[in-house]
XYZ file of N, CA, C and O in Angstrom:
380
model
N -37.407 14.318 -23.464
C -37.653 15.710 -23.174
C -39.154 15.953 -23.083
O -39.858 15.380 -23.914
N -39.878 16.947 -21.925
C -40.776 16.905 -21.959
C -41.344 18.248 -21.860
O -41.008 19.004 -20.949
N -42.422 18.668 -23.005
C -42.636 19.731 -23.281
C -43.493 20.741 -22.235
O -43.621 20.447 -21.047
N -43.980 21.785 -22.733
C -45.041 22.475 -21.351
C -46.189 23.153 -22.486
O -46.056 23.823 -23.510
N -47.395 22.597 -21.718
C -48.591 23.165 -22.441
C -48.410 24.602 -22.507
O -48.503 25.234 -21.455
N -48.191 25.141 -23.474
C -48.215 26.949 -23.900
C -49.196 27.690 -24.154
O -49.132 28.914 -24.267
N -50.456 26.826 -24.294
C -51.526 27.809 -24.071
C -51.754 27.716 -22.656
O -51.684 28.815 -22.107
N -52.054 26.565 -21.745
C -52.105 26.824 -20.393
C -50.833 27.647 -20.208
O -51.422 28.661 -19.835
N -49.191 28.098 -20.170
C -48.919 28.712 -19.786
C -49.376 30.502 -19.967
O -49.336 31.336 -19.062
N -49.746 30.708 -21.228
C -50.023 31.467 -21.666
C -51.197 32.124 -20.533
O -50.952 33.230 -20.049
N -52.339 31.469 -20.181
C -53.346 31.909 -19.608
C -52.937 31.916 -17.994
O -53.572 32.533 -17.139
N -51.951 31.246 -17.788
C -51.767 31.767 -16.715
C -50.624 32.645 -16.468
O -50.486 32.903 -15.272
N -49.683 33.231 -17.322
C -49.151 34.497 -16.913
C -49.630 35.456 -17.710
O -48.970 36.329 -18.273
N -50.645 35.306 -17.747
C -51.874 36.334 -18.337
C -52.734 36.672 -17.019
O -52.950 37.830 -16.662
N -53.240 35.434 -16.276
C -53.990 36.057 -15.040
C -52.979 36.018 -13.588
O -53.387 36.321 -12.467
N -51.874 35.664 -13.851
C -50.876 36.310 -12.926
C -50.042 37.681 -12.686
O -49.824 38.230 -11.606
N -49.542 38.179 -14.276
C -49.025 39.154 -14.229
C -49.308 40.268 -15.185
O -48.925 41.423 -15.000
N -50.306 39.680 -16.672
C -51.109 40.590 -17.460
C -49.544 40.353 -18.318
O -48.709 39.452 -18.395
N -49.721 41.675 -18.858
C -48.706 42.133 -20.486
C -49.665 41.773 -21.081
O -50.598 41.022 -20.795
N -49.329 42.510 -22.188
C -49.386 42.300 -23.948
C -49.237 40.947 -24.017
O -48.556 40.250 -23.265
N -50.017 40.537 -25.115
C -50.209 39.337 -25.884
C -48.595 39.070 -26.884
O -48.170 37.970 -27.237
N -48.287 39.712 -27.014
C -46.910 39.602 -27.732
C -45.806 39.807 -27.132
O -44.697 39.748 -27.663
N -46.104 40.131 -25.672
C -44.622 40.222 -24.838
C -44.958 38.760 -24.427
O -43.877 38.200 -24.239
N -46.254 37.672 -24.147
C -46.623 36.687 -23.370
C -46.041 35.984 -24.130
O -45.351 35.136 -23.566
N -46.011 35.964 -25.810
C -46.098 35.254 -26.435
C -44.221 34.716 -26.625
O -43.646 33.674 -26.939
N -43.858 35.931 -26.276
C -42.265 35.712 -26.475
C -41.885 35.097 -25.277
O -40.779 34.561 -25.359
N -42.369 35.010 -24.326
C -42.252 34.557 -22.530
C -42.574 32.589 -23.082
O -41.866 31.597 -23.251
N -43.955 32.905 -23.173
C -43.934 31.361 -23.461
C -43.337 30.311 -24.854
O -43.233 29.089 -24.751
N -43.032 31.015 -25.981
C -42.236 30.412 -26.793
C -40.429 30.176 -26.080
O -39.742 29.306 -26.616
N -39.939 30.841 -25.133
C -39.039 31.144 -24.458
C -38.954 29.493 -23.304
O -38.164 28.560 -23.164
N -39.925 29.807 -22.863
C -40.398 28.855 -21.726
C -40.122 27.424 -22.487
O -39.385 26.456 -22.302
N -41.049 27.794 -23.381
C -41.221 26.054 -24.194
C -39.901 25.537 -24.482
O -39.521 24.505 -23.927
N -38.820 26.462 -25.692
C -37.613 26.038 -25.719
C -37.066 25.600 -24.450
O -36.372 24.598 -24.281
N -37.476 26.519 -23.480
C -36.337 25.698 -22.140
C -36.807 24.104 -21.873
O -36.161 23.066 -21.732
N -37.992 24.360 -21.873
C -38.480 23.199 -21.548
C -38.194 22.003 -22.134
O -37.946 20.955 -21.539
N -38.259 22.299 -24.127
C -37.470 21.102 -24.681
C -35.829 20.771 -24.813
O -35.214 19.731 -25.051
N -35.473 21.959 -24.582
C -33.787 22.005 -24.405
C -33.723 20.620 -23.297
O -32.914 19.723 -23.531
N -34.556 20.551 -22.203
C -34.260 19.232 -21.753
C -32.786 19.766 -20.199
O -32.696 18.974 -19.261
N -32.076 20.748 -20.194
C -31.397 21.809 -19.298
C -31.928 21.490 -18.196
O -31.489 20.574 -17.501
N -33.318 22.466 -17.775
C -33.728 22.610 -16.409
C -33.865 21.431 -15.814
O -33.299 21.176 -14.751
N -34.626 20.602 -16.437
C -34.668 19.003 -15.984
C -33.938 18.329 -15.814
O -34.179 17.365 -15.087
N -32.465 18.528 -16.498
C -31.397 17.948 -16.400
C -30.714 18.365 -14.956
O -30.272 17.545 -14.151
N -30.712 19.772 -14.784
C -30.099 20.560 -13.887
C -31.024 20.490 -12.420
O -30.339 20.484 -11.397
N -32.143 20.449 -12.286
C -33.057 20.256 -11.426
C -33.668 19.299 -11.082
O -34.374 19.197 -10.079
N -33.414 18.391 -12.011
C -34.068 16.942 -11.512
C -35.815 16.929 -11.828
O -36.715 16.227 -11.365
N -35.813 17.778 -12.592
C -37.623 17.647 -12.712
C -37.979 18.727 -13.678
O -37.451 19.835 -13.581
N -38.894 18.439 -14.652
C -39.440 19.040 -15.991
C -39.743 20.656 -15.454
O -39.928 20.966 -14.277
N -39.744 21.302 -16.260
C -40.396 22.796 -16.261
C -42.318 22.179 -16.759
O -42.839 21.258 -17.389
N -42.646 23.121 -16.157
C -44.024 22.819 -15.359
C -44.787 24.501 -15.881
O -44.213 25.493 -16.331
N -45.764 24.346 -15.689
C -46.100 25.725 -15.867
C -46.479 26.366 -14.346
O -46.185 27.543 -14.138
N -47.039 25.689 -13.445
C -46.526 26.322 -11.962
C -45.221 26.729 -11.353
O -44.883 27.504 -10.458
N -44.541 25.815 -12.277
C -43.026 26.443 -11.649
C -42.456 27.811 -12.005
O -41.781 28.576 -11.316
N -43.075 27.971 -13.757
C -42.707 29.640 -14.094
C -43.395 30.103 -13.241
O -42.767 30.887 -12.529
N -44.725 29.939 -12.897
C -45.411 31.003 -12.146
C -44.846 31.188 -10.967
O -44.722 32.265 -10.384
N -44.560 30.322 -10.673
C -44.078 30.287 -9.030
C -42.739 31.023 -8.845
O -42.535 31.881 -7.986
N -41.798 30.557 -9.810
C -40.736 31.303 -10.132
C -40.288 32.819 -10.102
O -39.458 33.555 -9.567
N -41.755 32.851 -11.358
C -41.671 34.461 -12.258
C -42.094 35.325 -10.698
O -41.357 36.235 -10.319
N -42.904 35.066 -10.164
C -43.531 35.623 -8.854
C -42.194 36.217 -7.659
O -42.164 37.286 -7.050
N -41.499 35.428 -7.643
C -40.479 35.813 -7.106
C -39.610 37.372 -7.149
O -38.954 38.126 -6.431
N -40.015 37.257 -8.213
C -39.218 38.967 -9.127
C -39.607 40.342 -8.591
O -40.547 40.381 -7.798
N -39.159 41.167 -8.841
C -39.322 42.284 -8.306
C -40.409 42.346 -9.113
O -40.495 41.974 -10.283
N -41.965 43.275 -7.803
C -43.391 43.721 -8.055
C -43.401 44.163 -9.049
O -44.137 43.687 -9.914
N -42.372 45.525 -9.369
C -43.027 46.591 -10.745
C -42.729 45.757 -11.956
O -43.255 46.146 -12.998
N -41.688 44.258 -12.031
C -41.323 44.025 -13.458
C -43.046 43.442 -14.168
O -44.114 43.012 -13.732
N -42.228 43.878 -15.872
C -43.171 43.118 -16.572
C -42.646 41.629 -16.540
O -41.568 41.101 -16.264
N -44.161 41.091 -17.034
C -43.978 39.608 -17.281
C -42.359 39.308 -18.539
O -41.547 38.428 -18.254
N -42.220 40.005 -19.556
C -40.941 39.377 -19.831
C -39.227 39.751 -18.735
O -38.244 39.024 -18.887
N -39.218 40.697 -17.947
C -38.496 41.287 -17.013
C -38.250 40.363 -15.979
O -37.156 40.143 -15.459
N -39.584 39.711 -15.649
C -40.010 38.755 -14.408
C -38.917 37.282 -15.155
O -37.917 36.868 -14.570
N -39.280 36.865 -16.136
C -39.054 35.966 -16.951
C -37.012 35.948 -17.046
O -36.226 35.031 -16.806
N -36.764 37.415 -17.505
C -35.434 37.240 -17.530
C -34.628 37.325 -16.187
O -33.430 37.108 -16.002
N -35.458 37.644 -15.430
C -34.985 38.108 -14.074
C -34.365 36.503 -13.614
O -33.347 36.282 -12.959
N -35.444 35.384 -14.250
C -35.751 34.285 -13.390
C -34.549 32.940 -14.438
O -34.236 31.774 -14.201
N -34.188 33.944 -15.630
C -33.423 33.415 -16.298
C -31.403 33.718 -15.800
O -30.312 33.152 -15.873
N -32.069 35.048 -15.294
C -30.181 35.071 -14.881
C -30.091 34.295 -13.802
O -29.251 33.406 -13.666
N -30.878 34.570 -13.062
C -30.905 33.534 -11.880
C -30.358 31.967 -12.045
O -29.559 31.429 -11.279
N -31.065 31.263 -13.401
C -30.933 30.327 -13.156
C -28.948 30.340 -14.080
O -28.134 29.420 -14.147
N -28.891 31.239 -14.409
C -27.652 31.966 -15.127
C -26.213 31.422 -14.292
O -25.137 30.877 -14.536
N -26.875 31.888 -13.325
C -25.688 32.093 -11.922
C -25.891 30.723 -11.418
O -24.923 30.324 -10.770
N -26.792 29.947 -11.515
C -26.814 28.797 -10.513
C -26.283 27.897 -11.442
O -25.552 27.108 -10.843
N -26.323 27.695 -12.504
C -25.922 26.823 -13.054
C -25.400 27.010 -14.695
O -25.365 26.195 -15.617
N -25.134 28.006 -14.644
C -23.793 28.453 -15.774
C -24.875 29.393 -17.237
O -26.069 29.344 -17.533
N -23.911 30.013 -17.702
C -24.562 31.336 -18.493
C -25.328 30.696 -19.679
O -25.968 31.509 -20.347
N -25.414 28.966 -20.209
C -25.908 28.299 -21.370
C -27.427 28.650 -20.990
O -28.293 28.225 -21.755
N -27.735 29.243 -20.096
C -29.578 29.861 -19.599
C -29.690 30.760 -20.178
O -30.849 30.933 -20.556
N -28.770 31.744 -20.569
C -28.810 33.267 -21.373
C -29.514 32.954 -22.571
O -30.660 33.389 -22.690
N -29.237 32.577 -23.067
C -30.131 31.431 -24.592
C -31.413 31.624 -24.563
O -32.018 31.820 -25.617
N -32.056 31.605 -23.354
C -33.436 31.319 -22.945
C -34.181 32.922 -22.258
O -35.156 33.010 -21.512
N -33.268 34.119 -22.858
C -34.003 35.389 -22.503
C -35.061 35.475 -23.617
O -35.312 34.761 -24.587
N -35.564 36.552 -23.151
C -36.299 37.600 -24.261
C -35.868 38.758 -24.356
O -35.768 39.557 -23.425
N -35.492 38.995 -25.827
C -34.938 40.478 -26.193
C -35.380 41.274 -26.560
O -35.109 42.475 -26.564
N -36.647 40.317 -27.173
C -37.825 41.919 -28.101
C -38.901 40.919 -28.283
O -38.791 39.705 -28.449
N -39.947 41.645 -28.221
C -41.481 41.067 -28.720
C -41.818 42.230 -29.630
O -41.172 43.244 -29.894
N -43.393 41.672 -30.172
C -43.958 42.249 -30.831
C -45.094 42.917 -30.098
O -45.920 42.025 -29.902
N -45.589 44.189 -29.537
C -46.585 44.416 -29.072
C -47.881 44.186 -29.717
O -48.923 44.467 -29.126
C-alpha cells in the first residue's frame, strides 16, 4: 500500500481551492486513509497521487467547498465501483 504525502496534499488544495485549515485537514486525513486502504489502487490500477485529488476534486461543481469537492469526488467513485467509498467522506471538521 502506498501512502500520499499530506502536507504536499495539503498545500495544494490550499492553493487550488482555499478552505479552512480544518476543513483541509479533514480532506487530507480522508485522502490518506483512501490512499492506505489500498481500494483506489486496487480498483484503478494505480496509487492515489496528490495530482489526481486535484485533478479529480477540480472536476466538481465551481461554488463547492474543498470538503464538498472531495465528497462529490467520493460518491462518484461510490457509483463506479460500489458504496465501500462512502467510508472515505467527510462529515464534520473543525474550523
Amino acid at each position: 500500500m502506498a501512502g500520499i504525502d499530506r502536507e504536499r496534499l495539503d498545500h495544494a488544495l490550499e492553493r487550488a481551492f482555499g478552505g479552512g485549515e480544518g476543513e483541509r485537514r479533514a480532506v487530507v486525513r480522508a485522502a490518506g486513509d483512501l490512499a492506505d486502504s489500498g481500494r483506489l489502487a486496487a480498483d484503478r490500477g494505480s496509487a492515489l497521487t496528490v495530482s489526481t485529488v486535484v485533478a479529480e476534486l477540480a472536476d466538481a461543481p465551481d461554488d463547492s467547498s474543498v470538503s464538498e469537492r472531495w465528497n462529490w469526488w467520493i460518491g462518484a467513485l461510490a457509483v463506479a465501483y460500489g458504496d465501500a467509498y462512502t467510508q472515505f467522506g467527510v462529515r464534520r471538521y473543525e474550523e
